[in-house]
């Protein structure tokens, strides 16, 4: 039961603060939040930019690089190899704390001058993978973001341990997969989603342990099925051959038919496995994780999302977006992990503990309001102090932040206990994870205090080929056409809307990509990489939950209730206006298994 209810100072909705929430806030010594969970998530994720990259000059020397900071951003952007080396002494940018001015004003001033790496990546473990961000252990990869340990993979997002894949998102331990999302342990799976331990699938959803299927959903350990109808091997192969999946017209037709078919079939109320007492979606091997999304191997967490663990669990955290891996006691943080402990209101920190309001401070402890420090302790605004002076100053600053709060341009009040104000973010809303998972229109984002990136209008490129003029079959693609600049079909259909969603208007296919399509007999894509990513993303539920009833009684042919309507209530990320039939765990299992 709620201990009390507050009104969000951002959206004015009422939200509960429960006894378990209060216990956590007391354990990390922070005040109760003044933003609701959704507004807190927006604010955090609006600091995470993985895939919006730009050509800009470095501040030091003017070298052109591909950077996560757009050219109009007035920051001290430097090459990441120099940033991680000994070139810059970040403490030289340190300054005294001014108790007459708000903390966030002083932090913003430091943010404007402290060196920032042009990309956030483990550059020392990258081989021939220059155009990738938030990644490590990549070889021969192109435009892969939030990626670990991949080879010969192009246009990947949130991927791990992949080989020879193209246009995949939220996928791990797979090979020769393309145009898909949420795959695990798959081989040669195309145009599919939510599949595990499967081979040779096309246009499938939620299939596990399957081989050689097309247009199927909710199958387990099946082979040679088309739209959930069983065939023998020869008939299956003949029917698939007749589909002509080497042509774009056939691929578009089957993809549309598959999506229509999927909308009529049962959908489990959440994606997850091996959990105890969890709510949210895409939660695996976790315990007591609630109101959370895309979480693995975590325990005692709430309002968290996009946490991985590998071999080390995450524990005891609230309001944490992105990363994880053996971290605990985290509150109101973005992109923090790798054995972090007791990190509050911070962004992009690894191997750190006892950090508060820090950005890019790695292998450090006991820092407050610092940027870019490594192997440091007892610093405030990048200035070094003794342990005793540091502890006394931090206590005084916490009190001063309550007495001299920061007021944003939209009138929002920020005291100690709030994450960084949205207007301080180095990124615009539509450049970030917030736009992906909690989308807003430009007008709505600006009204909520976020900035918005308006891409410069690209000049027409002479000789650019309309996507309608690309040969239907990959086999008819000439070398001349393959090397052309293409006009994105999304831009052709609705240029203004496409640009708002990040469409680049023009795109080219790299030679490795062309070779992959030829090998797989898959037609060339008709849209730019950004629009293809958005297309994969739009089929997935957002990071929100709704109370809904099991819909099994609305389906025909399901008689396990013997005429009694299931009254099970589910907490699901499928919004009420979505058409997919949502089933509770018991009813879904009765259908699928």
XYZ file of C-alpha atoms in Angstrom, residues 2-498:
497
model
C 1.220 3.551 -0.696
C 2.675 5.402 2.261
C 1.901 8.686 0.565
C 1.041 10.138 -2.815
C 2.760 13.043 -4.515
C 2.064 15.226 -7.527
C 4.737 15.136 -10.238
C 6.100 18.630 -10.657
C 6.692 17.960 -14.354
C 3.415 16.402 -15.621
C 1.144 17.035 -12.608
C 0.015 13.407 -12.359
C -0.343 11.785 -8.953
C 2.045 8.954 -8.138
C 2.431 6.737 -5.064
C 5.506 6.350 -2.907
C 5.295 3.002 -1.164
C 6.919 1.778 2.016
C 9.487 -0.255 0.081
C 10.387 2.890 -1.886
C 10.896 4.881 1.307
C 13.093 2.119 2.699
C 15.353 2.348 -0.337
C 15.554 6.159 -0.245
C 16.555 5.980 3.416
C 19.200 3.336 2.658
C 20.978 5.621 0.142
C 20.196 8.819 2.070
C 18.222 10.687 -0.584
C 14.937 12.631 -0.391
C 11.727 11.391 -1.959
C 11.395 12.070 -5.713
C 9.318 14.961 -7.008
C 8.982 13.530 -10.541
C 6.752 10.543 -11.352
C 8.471 7.327 -12.568
C 7.787 8.054 -16.257
C 9.118 11.614 -16.094
C 12.165 10.382 -14.205
C 12.806 7.800 -16.927
C 12.463 10.419 -19.682
C 14.896 12.699 -17.910
C 17.520 9.971 -17.468
C 17.261 8.472 -20.946
C 17.471 11.928 -22.530
C 21.174 11.788 -21.629
C 21.835 8.547 -23.541
C 22.758 8.914 -27.205
C 23.881 5.727 -28.929
C 22.992 6.037 -32.582
C 22.807 9.722 -33.534
C 26.200 10.379 -35.106
C 27.509 13.425 -36.943
C 30.483 14.711 -38.852
C 32.090 17.460 -36.788
C 35.470 18.991 -36.032
C 37.360 18.312 -32.842
C 37.945 21.311 -30.609
C 41.667 20.601 -30.368
C 43.226 20.725 -33.838
C 40.062 20.809 -35.934
C 40.263 17.209 -37.162
C 37.032 15.903 -38.722
C 35.531 12.911 -36.907
C 32.266 11.011 -36.615
C 30.949 12.053 -33.223
C 27.932 11.585 -30.960
C 27.881 15.379 -30.512
C 26.271 17.308 -33.361
C 28.295 20.211 -34.840
C 26.083 22.821 -33.187
C 26.860 21.542 -29.678
C 29.320 23.901 -27.987
C 31.416 21.411 -26.042
C 35.114 20.692 -25.807
C 34.998 17.524 -27.935
C 38.316 15.667 -28.245
C 39.449 12.384 -29.768
C 38.565 9.475 -27.512
C 42.045 7.909 -27.678
C 43.514 11.148 -26.318
C 40.729 11.464 -23.729
C 41.463 7.995 -22.353
C 45.218 8.653 -22.416
C 47.310 11.191 -20.536
C 46.759 14.150 -22.864
C 44.284 15.980 -20.650
C 44.495 16.733 -16.951
C 40.836 17.017 -16.019
C 41.657 18.485 -12.605
C 43.094 21.535 -14.368
C 39.485 22.449 -15.142
C 38.560 22.292 -11.454
C 37.014 25.241 -9.695
C 35.946 26.367 -6.248
C 32.349 25.829 -5.246
C 30.315 29.025 -5.098
C 27.656 28.751 -2.380
C 25.836 31.813 -3.718
C 24.834 30.056 -6.987
C 22.898 26.868 -7.788
C 24.947 23.685 -8.088
C 23.573 22.805 -11.529
C 24.611 26.185 -12.924
C 28.180 25.531 -11.831
C 28.091 21.962 -13.163
C 26.881 23.246 -16.535
C 29.812 25.671 -16.704
C 32.229 22.808 -16.072
C 30.446 20.705 -18.689
C 31.077 23.400 -21.304
C 34.867 23.341 -20.892
C 35.881 19.874 -19.677
C 37.131 17.614 -22.517
C 34.561 15.074 -23.732
C 35.444 12.067 -25.928
C 33.929 12.182 -29.405
C 32.534 8.647 -28.917
C 31.916 6.446 -25.883
C 33.663 3.228 -26.878
C 36.498 0.928 -25.861
C 38.658 2.105 -28.764
C 41.566 -0.189 -27.844
C 39.435 -3.277 -28.603
C 38.037 -2.064 -31.925
C 39.332 -3.418 -35.238
C 38.205 -1.852 -38.498
C 35.019 -0.610 -36.817
C 35.380 3.169 -36.759
C 31.746 4.130 -37.177
C 30.424 2.471 -34.021
C 29.503 3.876 -30.607
C 28.996 2.502 -27.090
C 30.817 -0.678 -27.998
C 33.732 -2.978 -27.302
C 35.337 -5.982 -28.972
C 34.164 -5.296 -32.522
C 35.875 -6.474 -35.704
C 34.878 -5.413 -39.209
C 31.637 -3.844 -38.015
C 29.799 -0.818 -39.360
C 27.242 1.421 -37.642
C 26.818 -0.877 -34.663
C 25.726 0.827 -31.436
C 25.592 -0.500 -27.887
C 27.432 -3.551 -29.185
C 29.772 -6.057 -27.552
C 31.876 -8.778 -29.165
C 30.669 -8.818 -32.767
C 32.329 -9.563 -36.097
C 31.360 -8.750 -39.691
C 28.104 -7.187 -38.529
C 26.435 -4.065 -39.883
C 23.660 -1.816 -38.534
C 23.333 -3.536 -35.165
C 21.828 -2.057 -32.008
C 22.118 -3.509 -28.507
C 23.808 -6.660 -29.736
C 26.228 -9.125 -28.177
C 28.303 -11.955 -29.611
C 27.151 -11.805 -33.211
C 28.777 -12.862 -36.450
C 27.784 -11.987 -40.004
C 24.534 -10.211 -39.184
C 22.816 -7.200 -40.785
C 20.086 -4.928 -39.404
C 19.526 -6.606 -36.052
C 18.495 -5.165 -32.689
C 18.422 -6.578 -29.149
C 20.083 -9.789 -30.341
C 22.778 -12.043 -28.886
C 24.765 -15.183 -29.656
C 23.562 -15.434 -33.246
C 24.972 -15.736 -36.760
C 23.829 -14.941 -40.307
C 20.673 -13.190 -39.073
C 19.136 -10.102 -40.592
C 16.292 -7.603 -40.400
C 15.287 -8.948 -36.991
C 14.957 -8.053 -33.318
C 15.096 -9.908 -30.000
C 16.882 -13.034 -31.186
C 18.967 -15.334 -29.015
C 21.028 -18.344 -30.087
C 19.766 -18.180 -33.672
C 21.275 -19.038 -37.054
C 20.040 -17.745 -40.416
C 16.892 -16.090 -39.076
C 15.467 -13.300 -41.234
C 12.679 -10.722 -40.777
C 11.756 -12.179 -37.382
C 11.364 -11.206 -33.725
C 11.410 -12.829 -30.273
C 12.916 -16.131 -31.447
C 15.358 -18.370 -29.589
C 17.463 -21.422 -30.392
C 16.172 -21.554 -33.946
C 17.555 -21.937 -37.462
C 16.400 -20.996 -40.944
C 13.338 -18.940 -40.037
C 11.729 -16.098 -41.983
C 8.959 -13.734 -40.848
C 8.481 -15.535 -37.520
C 7.630 -14.370 -34.017
C 8.022 -16.036 -30.626
C 9.338 -19.324 -31.985
C 11.671 -21.423 -29.840
C 13.670 -24.454 -30.935
C 12.291 -24.257 -34.463
C 13.839 -24.968 -37.864
C 12.711 -24.091 -41.387
C 9.542 -22.081 -40.775
C 7.955 -19.064 -42.485
C 5.328 -16.698 -41.090
C 4.888 -18.620 -37.838
C 4.168 -17.543 -34.266
C 4.116 -19.281 -30.869
C 5.717 -22.503 -32.112
C 7.943 -24.755 -30.018
C 10.317 -27.328 -31.507
C 8.638 -27.367 -34.907
C 9.968 -27.701 -38.447
C 8.593 -27.116 -41.945
C 5.665 -24.890 -40.974
C 4.192 -21.993 -42.950
C 1.812 -19.674 -41.091
C 1.600 -22.353 -38.377
C 0.491 -25.046 -40.846
C 2.599 -28.220 -40.827
C 4.059 -29.537 -44.119
C 6.445 -32.305 -44.980
C 9.971 -31.304 -45.999
C 9.497 -31.495 -49.774
C 6.200 -29.630 -49.833
C 7.585 -26.972 -47.517
C 10.607 -26.384 -49.728
C 8.450 -26.190 -52.859
C 6.077 -23.668 -51.281
C 8.939 -21.495 -50.028
C 10.554 -21.570 -53.454
C 7.276 -20.397 -54.975
C 7.235 -17.423 -52.582
C 10.213 -15.854 -54.418
C 11.731 -14.378 -51.234
C 14.630 -13.079 -53.307
C 12.317 -10.279 -54.520
C 11.328 -7.148 -52.656
C 7.709 -7.410 -53.781
C 7.381 -10.886 -52.272
C 9.209 -9.930 -49.073
C 6.875 -6.939 -48.597
C 3.803 -9.101 -49.229
C 4.813 -11.896 -46.837
C 5.914 -9.402 -44.153
C 2.501 -7.703 -44.291
C 0.631 -10.999 -44.206
C 2.741 -12.223 -41.291
C 2.066 -9.094 -39.226
C -1.655 -9.398 -39.912
C -1.559 -13.050 -38.862
C 0.410 -12.275 -35.692
C -2.196 -9.716 -34.608
C -4.796 -12.486 -34.427
C -2.686 -14.843 -32.323
C -2.158 -14.956 -28.539
C 0.618 -12.808 -27.101
C 2.045 -13.554 -23.678
C 1.439 -10.553 -21.417
C 5.207 -10.138 -20.946
C 8.460 -11.464 -22.325
C 10.582 -13.172 -19.695
C 11.832 -16.367 -18.124
C 13.180 -17.730 -14.819
C 11.793 -14.873 -12.741
C 10.334 -14.486 -9.259
C 8.064 -11.558 -8.380
C 8.693 -9.327 -11.401
C 6.592 -6.846 -13.375
C 7.422 -5.072 -16.618
C 8.692 -6.650 -19.811
C 11.762 -8.393 -21.239
C 12.909 -9.517 -17.788
C 15.047 -12.632 -17.426
C 16.621 -14.542 -14.512
C 15.624 -11.898 -11.990
C 13.974 -11.630 -8.587
C 11.910 -8.840 -7.076
C 12.351 -6.553 -10.095
C 9.264 -4.437 -10.653
C 8.103 -1.731 -13.057
C 11.184 -2.488 -15.132
C 12.093 -3.304 -18.735
C 14.868 -5.166 -20.553
C 16.572 -6.476 -17.416
C 18.725 -9.548 -16.877
C 20.102 -11.205 -13.725
C 19.024 -8.507 -11.302
C 17.493 -8.475 -7.846
C 15.608 -5.994 -5.678
C 15.263 -3.297 -8.336
C 12.465 -0.961 -9.336
C 11.977 1.494 -12.201
C 15.086 0.239 -14.010
C 15.623 -0.557 -17.671
C 18.214 -1.938 -20.081
C 20.397 -3.699 -17.520
C 22.671 -6.600 -18.407
C 24.678 -8.757 -16.059
C 26.777 -11.405 -17.891
C 28.216 -13.311 -14.889
C 27.636 -10.662 -12.216
C 24.206 -9.768 -10.874
C 22.852 -6.291 -10.254
C 21.084 -5.554 -6.994
C 19.364 -2.940 -4.860
C 18.704 -0.158 -7.350
C 15.990 2.294 -8.339
C 15.599 4.502 -11.402
C 18.563 3.223 -13.364
C 18.766 3.212 -17.160
C 21.373 1.297 -19.123
C 24.305 -1.006 -18.464
C 24.690 -2.881 -15.158
C 27.113 -5.826 -14.728
C 27.779 -6.452 -11.059
C 26.549 -3.099 -9.760
C 24.432 -2.240 -6.726
C 23.003 0.645 -4.733
C 22.399 2.747 -7.830
C 19.820 5.537 -7.904
C 18.772 7.930 -10.669
C 21.620 7.031 -13.021
C 22.140 6.516 -16.740
C 24.737 4.309 -18.428
C 26.548 3.287 -15.233
C 27.955 -0.136 -14.485
C 30.894 -2.532 -14.309
C 30.923 -3.097 -10.553
C 29.667 0.320 -9.549
C 28.467 0.745 -5.985
C 26.534 3.604 -4.414
C 26.349 5.888 -7.434
C 23.693 8.611 -7.372
C 22.369 11.026 -10.024
C 25.189 10.253 -12.449
C 25.854 9.424 -16.095
C 28.412 7.157 -17.854
C 30.602 5.886 -15.016
C 32.426 2.534 -14.769
C 34.215 0.781 -11.867
C 33.259 3.515 -9.425
C 31.692 3.945 -6.020
C 30.375 6.769 -3.899
C 29.817 9.109 -6.840
C 27.192 11.854 -6.831
C 26.320 14.018 -9.852
C 29.246 12.770 -11.931
C 29.710 12.327 -15.688
C 32.357 10.082 -17.237
C 34.301 9.343 -14.053
C 35.819 5.859 -14.159
C 37.749 3.813 -11.599
C 37.137 6.535 -9.044
C 35.431 6.995 -5.698
C 34.099 9.773 -3.484
C 33.482 12.416 -6.129
C 30.770 15.082 -6.295
C 29.870 17.054 -9.396
C 32.891 15.913 -11.416
C 33.440 15.287 -15.131
C 35.951 13.005 -16.844
C 38.078 12.029 -13.832
C 39.823 8.671 -13.663
C 41.443 7.041 -10.644
C 40.592 10.040 -8.495
C 38.945 10.541 -5.128
C 37.743 13.382 -2.936
C 37.083 15.879 -5.726
C 34.282 18.434 -6.158
C 33.777 20.117 -9.532
C 37.074 18.467 -10.550
C 39.021 20.178 -7.732
C 41.044 18.011 -5.357
C 40.391 18.118 -1.587
C 41.527 16.225 1.456
C 39.173 13.537 2.760
C 38.096 15.686 5.700
C 37.499 18.822 3.635
C 35.671 16.831 0.968
C 33.230 15.261 3.407
C 32.486 18.574 5.089
C 31.996 20.392 1.778
C 29.696 17.698 0.353
C 27.445 17.911 3.384
C 27.284 21.691 3.078
C 26.596 21.517 -0.672
C 23.705 19.121 -0.146
C 22.127 21.597 2.246
C 22.891 24.540 -0.054
C 21.186 22.781 -2.981
C 17.984 22.791 -0.943
C 18.338 26.459 -0.041
C 19.584 27.690 -3.447
C 17.791 25.453 -5.973
C 18.198 25.529 -9.726
C 15.160 26.683 -11.685
C 14.957 25.503 -15.290
C 13.616 27.631 -18.118
C 10.207 25.919 -17.820
C 10.014 26.685 -14.108
C 10.908 23.228 -12.766
C 12.728 23.299 -9.416
C 15.838 21.145 -8.962
C 17.188 20.564 -5.474
C 19.443 17.832 -4.156
C 17.810 14.523 -5.017
C 16.959 15.255 -8.650
C 18.802 13.923 -11.687
C 20.437 16.520 -13.945
C 17.987 19.033 -15.457
C 16.905 18.100 -18.968
C 18.188 21.357 -20.430
C 21.732 20.469 -19.343
C 21.807 17.302 -21.433
C 24.406 17.343 -24.231
C 21.782 15.755 -26.487
C 18.370 16.629 -27.858
C 15.384 14.474 -27.028
C 15.063 12.959 -30.497
C 18.741 11.953 -30.468
C 18.364 9.758 -27.401
C 16.996 6.561 -25.893
C 14.135 8.595 -24.444
C 12.752 9.188 -27.939
C 13.055 5.484 -28.756
C 11.182 4.140 -25.746
C 9.067 7.082 -24.567
C 8.490 8.997 -27.819
C 7.231 12.577 -27.936
C 6.480 14.969 -30.745
C 8.685 18.015 -31.098
C 6.081 20.318 -29.571
C 5.501 18.002 -26.618
C 9.228 17.533 -25.987
C 9.915 21.263 -26.033
C 6.922 21.889 -23.758
C 8.426 19.426 -21.262
C 11.734 21.280 -21.232
C 13.723 19.133 -23.653
C 15.631 20.414 -26.657
C 15.011 19.091 -30.183
C 17.449 18.511 -33.010
C 16.322 19.871 -36.367
C 18.557 18.278 -38.959
C 19.866 20.647 -41.633
C 18.045 20.151 -44.897
C 20.164 18.015 -47.179
C 20.743 19.272 -50.671
C 19.558 17.029 -53.501
C 22.195 14.553 -54.674
C 22.466 14.379 -58.442
C 21.954 10.896 -59.801
C 20.393 9.505 -56.610
C 18.284 6.440 -57.391
C 14.695 6.236 -56.179
C 14.026 3.148 -54.109
C 11.279 2.321 -56.625
C 13.938 1.913 -59.297
C 15.982 -0.674 -57.416
C 15.603 -4.079 -59.132
C 12.971 -6.278 -57.507
C 15.299 -9.271 -57.268
C 18.762 -9.184 -55.770
C 19.876 -11.363 -58.694
C 19.059 -8.518 -61.121
C 21.105 -5.958 -59.190
C 23.946 -4.629 -61.333
C 27.273 -3.461 -59.941
C 26.482 0.067 -61.052
C 23.171 0.155 -59.216
C 24.664 -1.448 -56.105
C 27.159 1.407 -55.782
C 24.503 4.110 -56.197
C 23.150 6.578 -53.682
C 19.526 5.719 -52.952
C 16.598 7.859 -51.814
C 14.968 6.449 -48.682
C 11.432 5.232 -49.333
C 10.255 6.707 -46.023
C 11.366 10.131 -47.187
C 9.606 9.623 -50.509
C 6.363 8.640 -48.741
C 6.354 11.438 -46.140
C 9.516 13.504 -46.033
C 8.577 15.757 -43.122
C 7.572 12.883 -40.845
C 10.588 10.801 -41.872
